[in-house]
């Protein structure tokens, strides 16, 4: 089994309630088991939601406490993003999934 960002598989989980399907991944999901993962929803954020951006560094800096994730209304959603990231990691680890295709240009 592999995993992929849920929005790449056609799930409407993006901040704007839409999807960003990758035709190649959607096709692959019809041929083999692909676990959909949406860390933002796993972190408890609603859909649709205010989009968020990284401030002060990258995702590694967020993990180290040197950067934050703020939504465009100025709310600090760092905890939700961390919760979602660790929840996603737990799901991948539990199933021993070694390959995960993730959406680029997403703070999560
Ligand atoms: S958290 Fe990942 S899967 Fe969820 S909408 Fe954002 S990019 Fe897509």
mmCIF file with all atom_site columns, C-alpha atoms and ligand atoms in Angstrom:
data_model
loop_
_atom_site.group_PDB
_atom_site.id
_atom_site.type_symbol
_atom_site.label_atom_id
_atom_site.label_alt_id
_atom_site.label_comp_id
_atom_site.label_asym_id
_atom_site.label_entity_id
_atom_site.label_seq_id
_atom_site.pdbx_PDB_ins_code
_atom_site.Cartn_x
_atom_site.Cartn_y
_atom_site.Cartn_z
_atom_site.occupancy
_atom_site.B_iso_or_equiv
_atom_site.pdbx_formal_charge
_atom_site.auth_seq_id
_atom_site.auth_comp_id
_atom_site.auth_asym_id
_atom_site.auth_atom_id
_atom_site.pdbx_PDB_model_num
ATOM   1   C  CA  . UNK A 1 1   ? 0.000   0.000  0.000   1.00 0.00 ? 1   UNK A CA  1
ATOM   2   C  CA  . UNK A 1 2   ? 1.048   3.559  -0.714  1.00 0.00 ? 2   UNK A CA  1
ATOM   3   C  CA  . UNK A 1 3   ? -0.442  6.852  0.502   1.00 0.00 ? 3   UNK A CA  1
ATOM   4   C  CA  . UNK A 1 4   ? -1.165  10.227 -1.047  1.00 0.00 ? 4   UNK A CA  1
ATOM   5   C  CA  . UNK A 1 5   ? -2.542  13.622 -0.142  1.00 0.00 ? 5   UNK A CA  1
ATOM   6   C  CA  . UNK A 1 6   ? -6.300  13.193 -0.165  1.00 0.00 ? 6   UNK A CA  1
ATOM   7   C  CA  . UNK A 1 7   ? -6.834  16.248 -2.386  1.00 0.00 ? 7   UNK A CA  1
ATOM   8   C  CA  . UNK A 1 8   ? -4.606  14.675 -5.044  1.00 0.00 ? 8   UNK A CA  1
ATOM   9   C  CA  . UNK A 1 9   ? -6.908  11.640 -5.032  1.00 0.00 ? 9   UNK A CA  1
ATOM   10  C  CA  . UNK A 1 10  ? -10.028 13.702 -5.673  1.00 0.00 ? 10  UNK A CA  1
ATOM   11  C  CA  . UNK A 1 11  ? -11.267 14.311 -2.123  1.00 0.00 ? 11  UNK A CA  1
ATOM   12  C  CA  . UNK A 1 12  ? -12.726 17.802 -1.627  1.00 0.00 ? 12  UNK A CA  1
ATOM   13  C  CA  . UNK A 1 13  ? -10.590 18.610 1.413   1.00 0.00 ? 13  UNK A CA  1
ATOM   14  C  CA  . UNK A 1 14  ? -8.753  21.717 0.241   1.00 0.00 ? 14  UNK A CA  1
ATOM   15  C  CA  . UNK A 1 15  ? -9.097  24.975 2.183   1.00 0.00 ? 15  UNK A CA  1
ATOM   16  C  CA  . UNK A 1 16  ? -11.674 26.147 -0.388  1.00 0.00 ? 16  UNK A CA  1
ATOM   17  C  CA  . UNK A 1 17  ? -13.636 22.883 -0.298  1.00 0.00 ? 17  UNK A CA  1
ATOM   18  C  CA  . UNK A 1 18  ? -12.340 21.844 -3.678  1.00 0.00 ? 18  UNK A CA  1
ATOM   19  C  CA  . UNK A 1 19  ? -9.953  19.142 -4.859  1.00 0.00 ? 19  UNK A CA  1
ATOM   20  C  CA  . UNK A 1 20  ? -6.649  19.101 -6.785  1.00 0.00 ? 20  UNK A CA  1
ATOM   21  C  CA  . UNK A 1 21  ? -6.761  15.696 -8.467  1.00 0.00 ? 21  UNK A CA  1
ATOM   22  C  CA  . UNK A 1 22  ? -3.666  14.206 -10.008 1.00 0.00 ? 22  UNK A CA  1
ATOM   23  C  CA  . UNK A 1 23  ? -4.867  12.068 -12.931 1.00 0.00 ? 23  UNK A CA  1
ATOM   24  C  CA  . UNK A 1 24  ? -1.904  9.713  -12.460 1.00 0.00 ? 24  UNK A CA  1
ATOM   25  C  CA  . UNK A 1 25  ? -2.643  9.161  -8.760  1.00 0.00 ? 25  UNK A CA  1
ATOM   26  C  CA  . UNK A 1 26  ? -6.398  8.805  -9.309  1.00 0.00 ? 26  UNK A CA  1
ATOM   27  C  CA  . UNK A 1 27  ? -5.646  6.154  -11.944 1.00 0.00 ? 27  UNK A CA  1
ATOM   28  C  CA  . UNK A 1 28  ? -3.200  4.424  -9.612  1.00 0.00 ? 28  UNK A CA  1
ATOM   29  C  CA  . UNK A 1 29  ? -5.821  4.371  -6.837  1.00 0.00 ? 29  UNK A CA  1
ATOM   30  C  CA  . UNK A 1 30  ? -8.071  2.353  -9.168  1.00 0.00 ? 30  UNK A CA  1
ATOM   31  C  CA  . UNK A 1 31  ? -5.294  -0.207 -9.619  1.00 0.00 ? 31  UNK A CA  1
ATOM   32  C  CA  . UNK A 1 32  ? -3.918  -0.567 -6.069  1.00 0.00 ? 32  UNK A CA  1
ATOM   33  C  CA  . UNK A 1 33  ? -4.658  0.447  -2.494  1.00 0.00 ? 33  UNK A CA  1
ATOM   34  C  CA  . UNK A 1 34  ? -3.815  4.108  -1.860  1.00 0.00 ? 34  UNK A CA  1
ATOM   35  C  CA  . UNK A 1 35  ? -4.473  5.538  1.605   1.00 0.00 ? 35  UNK A CA  1
ATOM   36  C  CA  . UNK A 1 36  ? -5.808  9.118  1.432   1.00 0.00 ? 36  UNK A CA  1
ATOM   37  C  CA  . UNK A 1 37  ? -4.248  11.437 4.006   1.00 0.00 ? 37  UNK A CA  1
ATOM   38  C  CA  . UNK A 1 38  ? -5.275  15.038 4.762   1.00 0.00 ? 38  UNK A CA  1
ATOM   39  C  CA  . UNK A 1 39  ? -3.191  16.354 7.665   1.00 0.00 ? 39  UNK A CA  1
ATOM   40  C  CA  . UNK A 1 40  ? -5.157  19.593 7.879   1.00 0.00 ? 40  UNK A CA  1
ATOM   41  C  CA  . UNK A 1 41  ? -8.417  17.696 8.470   1.00 0.00 ? 41  UNK A CA  1
ATOM   42  C  CA  . UNK A 1 42  ? -6.626  15.231 10.775  1.00 0.00 ? 42  UNK A CA  1
ATOM   43  C  CA  . UNK A 1 43  ? -5.510  18.237 12.801  1.00 0.00 ? 43  UNK A CA  1
ATOM   44  C  CA  . UNK A 1 44  ? -9.138  19.196 13.339  1.00 0.00 ? 44  UNK A CA  1
ATOM   45  C  CA  . UNK A 1 45  ? -9.365  22.087 10.895  1.00 0.00 ? 45  UNK A CA  1
ATOM   46  C  CA  . UNK A 1 46  ? -12.728 22.513 9.130   1.00 0.00 ? 46  UNK A CA  1
ATOM   47  C  CA  . UNK A 1 47  ? -13.354 22.380 5.388   1.00 0.00 ? 47  UNK A CA  1
ATOM   48  C  CA  . UNK A 1 48  ? -13.633 24.925 3.948   1.00 0.00 ? 48  UNK A CA  1
ATOM   49  C  CA  . UNK A 1 49  ? -11.159 26.910 6.057   1.00 0.00 ? 49  UNK A CA  1
ATOM   50  C  CA  . UNK A 1 50  ? -9.082  30.057 5.883   1.00 0.00 ? 50  UNK A CA  1
ATOM   51  C  CA  . UNK A 1 51  ? -5.829  29.276 4.024   1.00 0.00 ? 51  UNK A CA  1
ATOM   52  C  CA  . UNK A 1 52  ? -2.638  29.202 6.079   1.00 0.00 ? 52  UNK A CA  1
ATOM   53  C  CA  . UNK A 1 53  ? 1.009   29.991 5.489   1.00 0.00 ? 53  UNK A CA  1
ATOM   54  C  CA  . UNK A 1 54  ? 4.332   29.302 7.170   1.00 0.00 ? 54  UNK A CA  1
ATOM   55  C  CA  . UNK A 1 55  ? 6.017   32.155 9.055   1.00 0.00 ? 55  UNK A CA  1
ATOM   56  C  CA  . UNK A 1 56  ? 9.610   32.173 10.205  1.00 0.00 ? 56  UNK A CA  1
ATOM   57  C  CA  . UNK A 1 57  ? 10.853  29.099 8.391   1.00 0.00 ? 57  UNK A CA  1
ATOM   58  C  CA  . UNK A 1 58  ? 9.851   25.794 6.858   1.00 0.00 ? 58  UNK A CA  1
ATOM   59  C  CA  . UNK A 1 59  ? 8.096   22.731 8.193   1.00 0.00 ? 59  UNK A CA  1
ATOM   60  C  CA  . UNK A 1 60  ? 11.249  21.528 9.932   1.00 0.00 ? 60  UNK A CA  1
ATOM   61  C  CA  . UNK A 1 61  ? 11.423  24.859 11.758  1.00 0.00 ? 61  UNK A CA  1
ATOM   62  C  CA  . UNK A 1 62  ? 7.797   24.441 12.839  1.00 0.00 ? 62  UNK A CA  1
ATOM   63  C  CA  . UNK A 1 63  ? 8.679   21.036 14.288  1.00 0.00 ? 63  UNK A CA  1
ATOM   64  C  CA  . UNK A 1 64  ? 11.592  22.647 16.156  1.00 0.00 ? 64  UNK A CA  1
ATOM   65  C  CA  . UNK A 1 65  ? 9.409   25.466 17.472  1.00 0.00 ? 65  UNK A CA  1
ATOM   66  C  CA  . UNK A 1 66  ? 11.197  28.170 15.469  1.00 0.00 ? 66  UNK A CA  1
ATOM   67  C  CA  . UNK A 1 67  ? 8.391   28.897 12.995  1.00 0.00 ? 67  UNK A CA  1
ATOM   68  C  CA  . UNK A 1 68  ? 4.603   29.065 13.086  1.00 0.00 ? 68  UNK A CA  1
ATOM   69  C  CA  . UNK A 1 69  ? 1.615   28.472 10.855  1.00 0.00 ? 69  UNK A CA  1
ATOM   70  C  CA  . UNK A 1 70  ? -0.849  31.358 10.692  1.00 0.00 ? 70  UNK A CA  1
ATOM   71  C  CA  . UNK A 1 71  ? -4.080  31.506 8.807   1.00 0.00 ? 71  UNK A CA  1
ATOM   72  C  CA  . UNK A 1 72  ? -4.801  34.578 6.720   1.00 0.00 ? 72  UNK A CA  1
ATOM   73  C  CA  . UNK A 1 73  ? -7.049  35.969 9.458   1.00 0.00 ? 73  UNK A CA  1
ATOM   74  C  CA  . UNK A 1 74  ? -3.989  35.970 11.728  1.00 0.00 ? 74  UNK A CA  1
ATOM   75  C  CA  . UNK A 1 75  ? -4.970  32.977 13.855  1.00 0.00 ? 75  UNK A CA  1
ATOM   76  C  CA  . UNK A 1 76  ? -2.104  30.755 15.004  1.00 0.00 ? 76  UNK A CA  1
ATOM   77  C  CA  . UNK A 1 77  ? -2.978  27.266 13.770  1.00 0.00 ? 77  UNK A CA  1
ATOM   78  C  CA  . UNK A 1 78  ? 0.436   25.737 14.468  1.00 0.00 ? 78  UNK A CA  1
ATOM   79  C  CA  . UNK A 1 79  ? -0.969  23.242 16.997  1.00 0.00 ? 79  UNK A CA  1
ATOM   80  C  CA  . UNK A 1 80  ? -3.557  21.970 14.521  1.00 0.00 ? 80  UNK A CA  1
ATOM   81  C  CA  . UNK A 1 81  ? -0.911  21.519 11.832  1.00 0.00 ? 81  UNK A CA  1
ATOM   82  C  CA  . UNK A 1 82  ? 1.398   19.668 14.214  1.00 0.00 ? 82  UNK A CA  1
ATOM   83  C  CA  . UNK A 1 83  ? -1.468  17.454 15.398  1.00 0.00 ? 83  UNK A CA  1
ATOM   84  C  CA  . UNK A 1 84  ? -2.337  16.653 11.793  1.00 0.00 ? 84  UNK A CA  1
ATOM   85  C  CA  . UNK A 1 85  ? 1.259   15.934 10.846  1.00 0.00 ? 85  UNK A CA  1
ATOM   86  C  CA  . UNK A 1 86  ? 1.780   13.517 13.729  1.00 0.00 ? 86  UNK A CA  1
ATOM   87  C  CA  . UNK A 1 87  ? -1.596  11.885 13.155  1.00 0.00 ? 87  UNK A CA  1
ATOM   88  C  CA  . UNK A 1 88  ? -0.673  11.346 9.502   1.00 0.00 ? 88  UNK A CA  1
ATOM   89  C  CA  . UNK A 1 89  ? 2.696   9.919  10.517  1.00 0.00 ? 89  UNK A CA  1
ATOM   90  C  CA  . UNK A 1 90  ? 0.973   7.521  12.924  1.00 0.00 ? 90  UNK A CA  1
ATOM   91  C  CA  . UNK A 1 91  ? -1.346  6.270  10.181  1.00 0.00 ? 91  UNK A CA  1
ATOM   92  C  CA  . UNK A 1 92  ? 1.563   5.737  7.794   1.00 0.00 ? 92  UNK A CA  1
ATOM   93  C  CA  . UNK A 1 93  ? 3.692   4.013  10.428  1.00 0.00 ? 93  UNK A CA  1
ATOM   94  C  CA  . UNK A 1 94  ? 0.859   1.761  11.609  1.00 0.00 ? 94  UNK A CA  1
ATOM   95  C  CA  . UNK A 1 95  ? 0.431   0.445  8.064   1.00 0.00 ? 95  UNK A CA  1
ATOM   96  C  CA  . UNK A 1 96  ? 4.185   0.383  7.352   1.00 0.00 ? 96  UNK A CA  1
ATOM   97  C  CA  . UNK A 1 97  ? 3.641   2.639  4.334   1.00 0.00 ? 97  UNK A CA  1
ATOM   98  C  CA  . UNK A 1 98  ? 6.991   3.582  2.801   1.00 0.00 ? 98  UNK A CA  1
ATOM   99  C  CA  . UNK A 1 99  ? 5.797   5.734  -0.119  1.00 0.00 ? 99  UNK A CA  1
ATOM   100 C  CA  . UNK A 1 100 ? 3.536   8.794  0.191   1.00 0.00 ? 100 UNK A CA  1
ATOM   101 C  CA  . UNK A 1 101 ? 2.843   11.285 -2.609  1.00 0.00 ? 101 UNK A CA  1
ATOM   102 C  CA  . UNK A 1 102 ? 2.211   14.695 -1.079  1.00 0.00 ? 102 UNK A CA  1
ATOM   103 C  CA  . UNK A 1 103 ? 0.870   17.937 -2.492  1.00 0.00 ? 103 UNK A CA  1
ATOM   104 C  CA  . UNK A 1 104 ? 3.549   20.559 -2.893  1.00 0.00 ? 104 UNK A CA  1
ATOM   105 C  CA  . UNK A 1 105 ? 3.181   24.209 -1.900  1.00 0.00 ? 105 UNK A CA  1
ATOM   106 C  CA  . UNK A 1 106 ? 1.007   23.287 1.082   1.00 0.00 ? 106 UNK A CA  1
ATOM   107 C  CA  . UNK A 1 107 ? 2.062   24.324 4.606   1.00 0.00 ? 107 UNK A CA  1
ATOM   108 C  CA  . UNK A 1 108 ? 1.094   20.874 5.762   1.00 0.00 ? 108 UNK A CA  1
HETATM 109 S  S1  . LIG B 2 .   ? -3.544  19.052 3.982   1.00 0.00 ? 1   LIG B S1  1
HETATM 110 FE FE1 . LIG B 2 .   ? -2.667  18.019 2.224   1.00 0.00 ? 1   LIG B FE1 1
HETATM 111 S  S2  . LIG B 2 .   ? -4.317  16.645 1.573   1.00 0.00 ? 1   LIG B S2  1
HETATM 112 FE FE2 . LIG B 2 .   ? -5.252  18.168 2.887   1.00 0.00 ? 1   LIG B FE2 1
HETATM 113 S  S3  . LIG B 2 .   ? -5.949  19.734 1.463   1.00 0.00 ? 1   LIG B S3  1
HETATM 114 FE FE3 . LIG B 2 .   ? -3.925  20.348 2.195   1.00 0.00 ? 1   LIG B FE3 1
HETATM 115 S  S4  . LIG B 2 .   ? -2.532  19.566 0.618   1.00 0.00 ? 1   LIG B S4  1
HETATM 116 FE FE4 . LIG B 2 .   ? -4.467  18.500 0.353   1.00 0.00 ? 1   LIG B FE4 1
#
